[in-house]
Amino acid sequence: MLLSRLGPNRPDFEARLSEALAAAERRLRACSRDASDPRVAELTGHLTATGGKRLRTLLALLAAEFGDPSREGVVQAAVVAELVHVASLYHDDVVDRAATRHGVSTANVLWGNRMAVLGGDWLLARAARLAADLVPRALGLNADTANRLIAGQLRELAGPAPGEDPVEHYFQVTAGKTAALLAMSLGVGALQAGAPDAVVDVLIEYGEQLGIAFQIADDLLDLASPEAFTGKERGKDLLAGVPSLPVLLAREDTDPRDAELRELIEAGSAAGGDWHLRVLELFSASRATARAEAIMHQRLARAKEALESLPPLPARRTLDALCDFVAFRTG
């Protein structure tokens, strides 16, 4: 479990959080079983059943610690955040034509694209229904996040506009597709627990910065880490032509030492053979990788800085440790 990997904390805090995580997991798995048709339940419960880090669930519950974590609806807020995330995975796998996720076949492979998209839609609708019972600002935050997720996906598919900086476009896409959901998870958890508005705003800002860093870390892991560590084939995004930050930075770099890397990226599969294996090798010592790592650390520093205004609760220490965990994953 992710919580156990963030270091020891106060026993009462860890016990309370573990209990809440277990309750959220039970409710999350029960959501798909609510479908009246068992075939729909199988589809919508497919990715939930594979497990995962449950990062959004954890963030919502950590944020609730800054209010009253026992308040009614806190676990439900965490489930809403995770449902929106899982729904986005169904849609992403269709768009990316992904065949596996965490070592299992994707819904689009098992049931086809149309069913996978509708399965994601069903989960979004289920999340919206659960969110309707939350406090008004949490409900609004959920709706705004769904809009940002879709807008981010559309911007990614459309690509940069003529004359637009591709790197700036990347950050806008990432803010919508990744950071928005982490920020929402923290926001709905804190709001449902009755945390002060100023605290909610700080947690949302922390989530925005963490989300950008988290995506950059995933970009770096795609280029460097084996499947056993990431749950997906090394270089999968590179092969799919995904414009990750290291790739974009390599394209704009003019250093002669990285000329071969730029040429192979531009040529793609037309370069022939196992071109991507050579690209992965070149990335390991490239300036683009170093620059991406530096940007990731800058975002993590901003996230940690945001936490400084929060009370020194165990949850704050855990959120701080999460930043270190993201950095460690790429180290």
Short mmCIF file of C-alpha atoms in Angstrom, two decimals:
data_model
loop_
_atom_site.label_atom_id
_atom_site.label_comp_id
_atom_site.label_asym_id
_atom_site.label_seq_id
_atom_site.Cartn_x
_atom_site.Cartn_y
_atom_site.Cartn_z
CA MET A 1 0.00 0.00 0.00
CA LEU A 2 1.29 3.49 -0.85
CA LEU A 3 0.78 4.77 2.69
CA SER A 4 3.26 2.26 4.10
CA ARG A 5 5.89 3.47 1.62
CA LEU A 6 5.76 7.06 2.85
CA GLY A 7 7.48 6.34 6.16
CA PRO A 8 6.31 5.83 9.74
CA ASN A 9 3.95 8.25 11.44
CA ARG A 10 1.85 8.41 14.59
CA PRO A 11 0.17 5.01 15.21
CA ASP A 12 -3.28 6.52 15.81
CA PHE A 13 -3.03 8.50 12.57
CA GLU A 14 -1.89 5.47 10.57
CA ALA A 15 -4.63 3.28 12.05
CA ARG A 16 -7.34 5.84 11.30
CA LEU A 17 -6.11 6.36 7.75
CA SER A 18 -5.75 2.63 7.07
CA GLU A 19 -9.31 2.04 8.25
CA ALA A 20 -10.62 4.84 6.03
CA LEU A 21 -8.65 3.51 3.03
CA ALA A 22 -10.14 0.06 3.56
CA ALA A 23 -13.66 1.51 3.79
CA ALA A 24 -13.10 3.50 0.60
CA GLU A 25 -11.80 0.40 -1.19
CA ARG A 26 -14.88 -1.60 -0.21
CA ARG A 27 -17.18 1.14 -1.41
CA LEU A 28 -15.23 1.65 -4.62
CA ARG A 29 -15.54 -2.03 -5.54
CA ALA A 30 -19.22 -2.01 -4.59
CA CYS A 31 -19.92 0.84 -7.02
CA SER A 32 -19.49 -1.34 -10.09
CA ARG A 33 -21.64 -4.05 -8.53
CA ASP A 34 -24.47 -1.53 -8.39
CA ALA A 35 -24.97 -2.01 -12.13
CA SER A 36 -28.17 -3.94 -12.73
CA ASP A 37 -26.65 -5.90 -15.63
CA PRO A 38 -23.83 -8.25 -14.51
CA ARG A 39 -22.08 -7.72 -17.85
CA VAL A 40 -21.93 -3.97 -17.18
CA ALA A 41 -20.69 -4.68 -13.65
CA GLU A 42 -17.89 -6.82 -15.07
CA LEU A 43 -16.88 -4.08 -17.50
CA THR A 44 -17.00 -1.18 -15.05
CA GLY A 45 -15.30 -3.15 -12.29
CA HIS A 46 -12.47 -4.39 -14.50
CA LEU A 47 -9.82 -1.78 -13.65
CA THR A 48 -11.01 -1.35 -10.08
CA ALA A 49 -10.42 -5.04 -9.45
CA THR A 50 -6.79 -4.78 -10.58
CA GLY A 51 -5.99 -2.54 -7.63
CA GLY A 52 -3.45 0.26 -7.99
CA LYS A 53 -1.83 2.92 -5.84
CA ARG A 54 -5.17 4.54 -4.91
CA LEU A 55 -3.27 7.83 -4.79
CA ARG A 56 -6.41 9.96 -5.24
CA THR A 57 -8.17 8.10 -2.44
CA LEU A 58 -5.19 8.66 -0.15
CA LEU A 59 -4.95 12.35 -1.01
CA ALA A 60 -8.62 12.95 -0.24
CA LEU A 61 -8.32 11.23 3.13
CA LEU A 62 -5.09 13.06 4.01
CA ALA A 63 -6.72 16.39 3.18
CA ALA A 64 -9.66 15.51 5.43
CA GLU A 65 -7.22 15.41 8.37
CA PHE A 66 -7.11 19.21 8.24
CA GLY A 67 -10.78 19.25 9.18
CA ASP A 68 -12.84 16.54 10.86
CA PRO A 69 -11.85 13.24 9.19
CA SER A 70 -14.77 11.42 10.86
CA ARG A 71 -17.33 13.73 9.29
CA GLU A 72 -20.04 12.10 7.20
CA GLY A 73 -19.22 11.88 3.50
CA VAL A 74 -15.41 12.00 3.77
CA VAL A 75 -14.97 8.42 2.55
CA GLN A 76 -17.54 9.11 -0.16
CA ALA A 77 -15.51 12.11 -1.32
CA ALA A 78 -12.44 9.87 -1.61
CA VAL A 79 -14.43 7.36 -3.66
CA VAL A 80 -15.65 10.11 -5.99
CA ALA A 81 -12.05 11.15 -6.68
CA GLU A 82 -10.96 7.59 -7.43
CA LEU A 83 -13.97 6.88 -9.65
CA VAL A 84 -13.23 9.90 -11.82
CA HIS A 85 -9.62 8.74 -12.11
CA VAL A 86 -10.59 5.18 -13.08
CA ALA A 87 -13.11 6.50 -15.62
CA SER A 88 -10.35 8.59 -17.21
CA LEU A 89 -8.19 5.47 -17.55
CA TYR A 90 -10.91 3.73 -19.62
CA HIS A 91 -11.00 6.73 -21.95
CA ASP A 92 -7.21 7.14 -22.07
CA ASP A 93 -6.69 3.49 -23.01
CA VAL A 94 -9.08 3.86 -25.94
CA VAL A 95 -7.40 7.04 -27.17
CA ASP A 96 -3.91 5.57 -26.69
CA ARG A 97 -4.93 2.17 -28.12
CA ALA A 98 -3.37 0.60 -25.05
CA ALA A 99 -3.41 -3.19 -24.83
CA THR A 100 -2.46 -3.64 -21.17
CA ARG A 101 -2.51 -1.73 -17.90
CA HIS A 102 -0.79 -3.03 -14.76
CA GLY A 103 -0.18 -6.30 -16.53
CA VAL A 104 -3.81 -7.04 -17.48
CA SER A 105 -5.69 -6.52 -20.73
CA THR A 106 -7.46 -3.18 -21.04
CA ALA A 107 -11.22 -2.88 -21.33
CA ASN A 108 -10.95 -1.79 -24.96
CA VAL A 109 -9.12 -5.03 -25.80
CA LEU A 110 -11.60 -7.20 -23.92
CA TRP A 111 -14.87 -5.47 -24.85
CA GLY A 112 -14.03 -3.10 -27.72
CA ASN A 113 -13.66 0.67 -27.88
CA ARG A 114 -17.35 1.55 -27.75
CA MET A 115 -18.00 -0.51 -24.66
CA ALA A 116 -14.84 0.80 -22.98
CA VAL A 117 -15.85 4.43 -23.60
CA LEU A 118 -19.34 3.79 -22.28
CA GLY A 119 -17.87 2.00 -19.27
CA GLY A 120 -15.85 5.11 -18.50
CA ASP A 121 -18.96 7.24 -18.97
CA TRP A 122 -20.87 5.02 -16.54
CA LEU A 123 -18.16 5.50 -13.90
CA LEU A 124 -18.21 9.28 -14.42
CA ALA A 125 -21.98 9.28 -14.00
CA ARG A 126 -21.64 7.19 -10.83
CA ALA A 127 -19.08 9.64 -9.48
CA ALA A 128 -21.37 12.56 -10.27
CA ARG A 129 -24.23 10.91 -8.40
CA LEU A 130 -22.06 10.35 -5.33
CA ALA A 131 -20.72 13.90 -5.56
CA ALA A 132 -24.26 15.25 -5.47
CA ASP A 133 -24.38 14.34 -1.78
CA LEU A 134 -21.20 16.27 -0.94
CA VAL A 135 -20.99 19.88 0.26
CA PRO A 136 -21.74 22.42 -2.52
CA ARG A 137 -18.16 23.55 -3.20
CA ALA A 138 -16.98 19.92 -3.41
CA LEU A 139 -19.75 19.21 -5.92
CA GLY A 140 -18.66 22.18 -8.00
CA LEU A 141 -15.02 21.15 -7.81
CA ASN A 142 -15.91 17.70 -9.12
CA ALA A 143 -17.78 19.21 -12.07
CA ASP A 144 -14.96 21.65 -12.86
CA THR A 145 -12.42 18.82 -12.77
CA ALA A 146 -14.40 16.70 -15.21
CA ASN A 147 -14.37 19.69 -17.56
CA ARG A 148 -10.62 20.15 -17.13
CA LEU A 149 -9.95 16.45 -17.76
CA ILE A 150 -11.89 16.48 -21.02
CA ALA A 151 -10.37 19.79 -22.13
CA GLY A 152 -6.89 18.45 -21.40
CA GLN A 153 -7.55 15.32 -23.43
CA LEU A 154 -8.91 17.36 -26.32
CA ARG A 155 -5.91 19.69 -26.25
CA GLU A 156 -3.59 16.70 -26.30
CA LEU A 157 -5.35 15.19 -29.30
CA ALA A 158 -5.46 18.50 -31.15
CA GLY A 159 -1.79 19.22 -30.49
CA PRO A 160 -0.22 22.67 -30.21
CA ALA A 161 -1.87 25.46 -32.18
CA PRO A 162 0.18 27.07 -34.97
CA GLY A 163 2.92 29.13 -33.35
CA GLU A 164 2.23 27.71 -29.86
CA ASP A 165 5.22 26.58 -27.79
CA PRO A 166 4.99 22.76 -27.59
CA VAL A 167 6.44 22.74 -24.07
CA GLU A 168 3.86 25.25 -22.84
CA HIS A 169 1.17 23.16 -24.53
CA TYR A 170 2.47 20.12 -22.63
CA PHE A 171 2.08 21.90 -19.30
CA GLN A 172 -1.46 22.98 -20.14
CA VAL A 173 -2.40 19.43 -21.12
CA THR A 174 -0.78 18.02 -17.97
CA ALA A 175 -2.55 20.56 -15.78
CA GLY A 176 -5.86 19.34 -17.18
CA LYS A 177 -5.24 15.59 -17.43
CA THR A 178 -3.17 14.94 -14.30
CA ALA A 179 -2.83 17.88 -11.92
CA ALA A 180 -6.53 18.75 -11.92
CA LEU A 181 -7.49 15.36 -10.54
CA LEU A 182 -4.89 15.37 -7.76
CA ALA A 183 -5.95 18.89 -6.78
CA MET A 184 -9.60 17.87 -6.83
CA SER A 185 -8.91 14.84 -4.62
CA LEU A 186 -7.35 17.04 -1.96
CA GLY A 187 -10.01 19.70 -2.36
CA VAL A 188 -13.07 17.46 -2.00
CA GLY A 189 -11.55 15.65 0.99
CA ALA A 190 -10.76 18.88 2.81
CA LEU A 191 -14.08 20.49 1.94
CA GLN A 192 -16.16 17.52 3.05
CA ALA A 193 -14.25 17.45 6.34
CA GLY A 194 -15.04 21.11 6.94
CA ALA A 195 -11.48 22.43 6.67
CA PRO A 196 -11.08 26.24 6.48
CA ASP A 197 -11.21 27.73 2.97
CA ALA A 198 -7.62 28.98 3.24
CA VAL A 199 -6.44 25.45 4.01
CA VAL A 200 -8.48 24.04 1.12
CA ASP A 201 -6.87 26.53 -1.27
CA VAL A 202 -3.36 25.59 -0.07
CA LEU A 203 -4.06 21.89 -0.53
CA ILE A 204 -5.41 22.48 -4.04
CA GLU A 205 -2.26 24.42 -4.94
CA TYR A 206 -0.13 21.62 -3.52
CA GLY A 207 -2.06 19.16 -5.68
CA GLU A 208 -1.56 21.23 -8.82
CA GLN A 209 2.22 21.30 -8.35
CA LEU A 210 2.42 17.66 -7.29
CA GLY A 211 0.37 16.65 -10.33
CA ILE A 212 2.76 18.31 -12.79
CA ALA A 213 5.73 16.71 -11.05
CA PHE A 214 3.98 13.34 -10.99
CA GLN A 215 3.44 13.42 -14.77
CA ILE A 216 7.04 14.41 -15.45
CA ALA A 217 8.14 11.52 -13.23
CA ASP A 218 5.98 9.17 -15.31
CA ASP A 219 7.58 10.57 -18.48
CA LEU A 220 11.03 9.88 -17.09
CA LEU A 221 10.08 6.41 -15.90
CA ASP A 222 8.80 5.52 -19.37
CA LEU A 223 12.30 6.12 -20.69
CA ALA A 224 14.26 4.49 -17.91
CA SER A 225 12.38 1.92 -15.83
CA PRO A 226 11.58 -1.74 -16.54
CA GLU A 227 8.02 -3.04 -16.84
CA ALA A 228 8.24 -4.76 -13.45
CA PHE A 229 8.57 -1.33 -11.82
CA THR A 230 6.07 0.75 -13.79
CA GLY A 231 3.49 -1.86 -14.85
CA LYS A 232 3.97 -1.01 -18.52
CA GLU A 233 6.51 -1.71 -21.23
CA ARG A 234 9.58 0.51 -21.14
CA GLY A 235 9.42 3.11 -23.90
CA LYS A 236 5.72 2.47 -24.52
CA ASP A 237 4.89 6.18 -24.69
CA LEU A 238 7.90 6.80 -26.91
CA LEU A 239 6.77 4.10 -29.34
CA ALA A 240 3.24 5.53 -29.33
CA GLY A 241 4.55 8.98 -30.22
CA VAL A 242 3.38 10.56 -26.96
CA PRO A 243 4.99 14.04 -26.67
CA SER A 244 6.48 13.62 -23.20
CA LEU A 245 8.47 16.43 -21.63
CA PRO A 246 11.92 14.85 -22.20
CA VAL A 247 11.03 14.29 -25.87
CA LEU A 248 9.85 17.88 -26.31
CA LEU A 249 12.96 19.25 -24.59
CA ALA A 250 15.19 17.04 -26.75
CA ARG A 251 13.52 18.36 -29.90
CA GLU A 252 14.23 21.98 -29.02
CA ASP A 253 17.77 21.34 -27.80
CA THR A 254 20.53 22.57 -30.15
CA ASP A 255 23.50 20.92 -28.43
CA PRO A 256 25.53 19.02 -31.08
CA ARG A 257 26.14 16.23 -28.56
CA ASP A 258 22.45 15.29 -28.74
CA ALA A 259 22.13 15.54 -32.53
CA GLU A 260 21.69 11.78 -32.98
CA LEU A 261 18.90 11.73 -30.38
CA ARG A 262 17.03 14.52 -32.16
CA GLU A 263 17.39 12.84 -35.53
CA LEU A 264 16.08 9.51 -34.27
CA ILE A 265 13.13 11.13 -32.50
CA GLU A 266 12.14 12.96 -35.68
CA ALA A 267 12.58 9.86 -37.84
CA GLY A 268 10.64 7.60 -35.50
CA SER A 269 9.99 4.08 -36.74
CA ALA A 270 11.13 5.17 -40.20
CA ALA A 271 14.67 4.97 -38.81
CA GLY A 272 14.22 1.20 -38.99
CA GLY A 273 15.26 -1.63 -36.71
CA ASP A 274 15.11 -1.19 -32.96
CA TRP A 275 15.45 2.58 -33.24
CA HIS A 276 13.63 3.15 -29.96
CA LEU A 277 16.19 1.08 -28.03
CA ARG A 278 18.92 3.43 -29.22
CA VAL A 279 16.76 6.43 -28.32
CA LEU A 280 16.26 5.07 -24.80
CA GLU A 281 20.01 4.60 -24.48
CA LEU A 282 20.71 8.16 -25.64
CA PHE A 283 18.10 9.63 -23.31
CA SER A 284 19.89 8.17 -20.29
CA ALA A 285 22.70 10.72 -20.68
CA SER A 286 20.91 13.53 -22.51
CA ARG A 287 20.55 17.17 -21.49
CA ALA A 288 16.81 16.85 -22.09
CA THR A 289 16.47 14.23 -19.37
CA ALA A 290 18.48 16.35 -16.93
CA ARG A 291 16.33 19.40 -17.71
CA ALA A 292 13.11 17.43 -17.22
CA GLU A 293 14.37 16.15 -13.87
CA ALA A 294 15.22 19.70 -12.81
CA ILE A 295 11.74 20.94 -13.71
CA MET A 296 10.20 18.06 -11.78
CA HIS A 297 12.20 18.98 -8.69
CA GLN A 298 11.18 22.64 -9.07
CA ARG A 299 7.51 21.63 -9.04
CA LEU A 300 8.04 19.40 -6.02
CA ALA A 301 9.73 22.29 -4.21
CA ARG A 302 6.69 24.48 -4.93
CA ALA A 303 4.41 21.78 -3.58
CA LYS A 304 6.45 21.54 -0.38
CA GLU A 305 6.50 25.31 -0.06
CA ALA A 306 2.70 25.39 -0.19
CA LEU A 307 2.56 22.98 2.75
CA GLU A 308 4.56 25.33 4.99
CA SER A 309 1.47 27.37 5.90
CA LEU A 310 -0.46 24.31 7.10
CA PRO A 311 -0.55 23.15 10.74
CA PRO A 312 2.13 20.53 11.58
CA LEU A 313 -0.22 17.55 11.54
CA PRO A 314 0.84 13.97 10.66
CA ALA A 315 -1.03 14.44 7.37
CA ARG A 316 1.23 17.34 6.45
CA ARG A 317 4.32 15.20 7.07
CA THR A 318 2.84 12.48 4.87
CA LEU A 319 2.11 14.95 2.06
CA ASP A 320 5.68 16.21 2.34
CA ALA A 321 6.97 12.62 2.19
CA LEU A 322 4.87 12.03 -0.92
CA CYS A 323 6.94 14.66 -2.72
CA ASP A 324 10.09 12.79 -1.74
CA PHE A 325 8.52 9.54 -2.94
CA VAL A 326 7.81 11.01 -6.39
CA ALA A 327 11.43 12.18 -6.64
CA PHE A 328 12.71 8.80 -5.42
CA ARG A 329 10.77 6.92 -8.10
CA THR A 330 12.92 8.56 -10.79
CA GLY A 331 16.19 8.32 -8.88
#
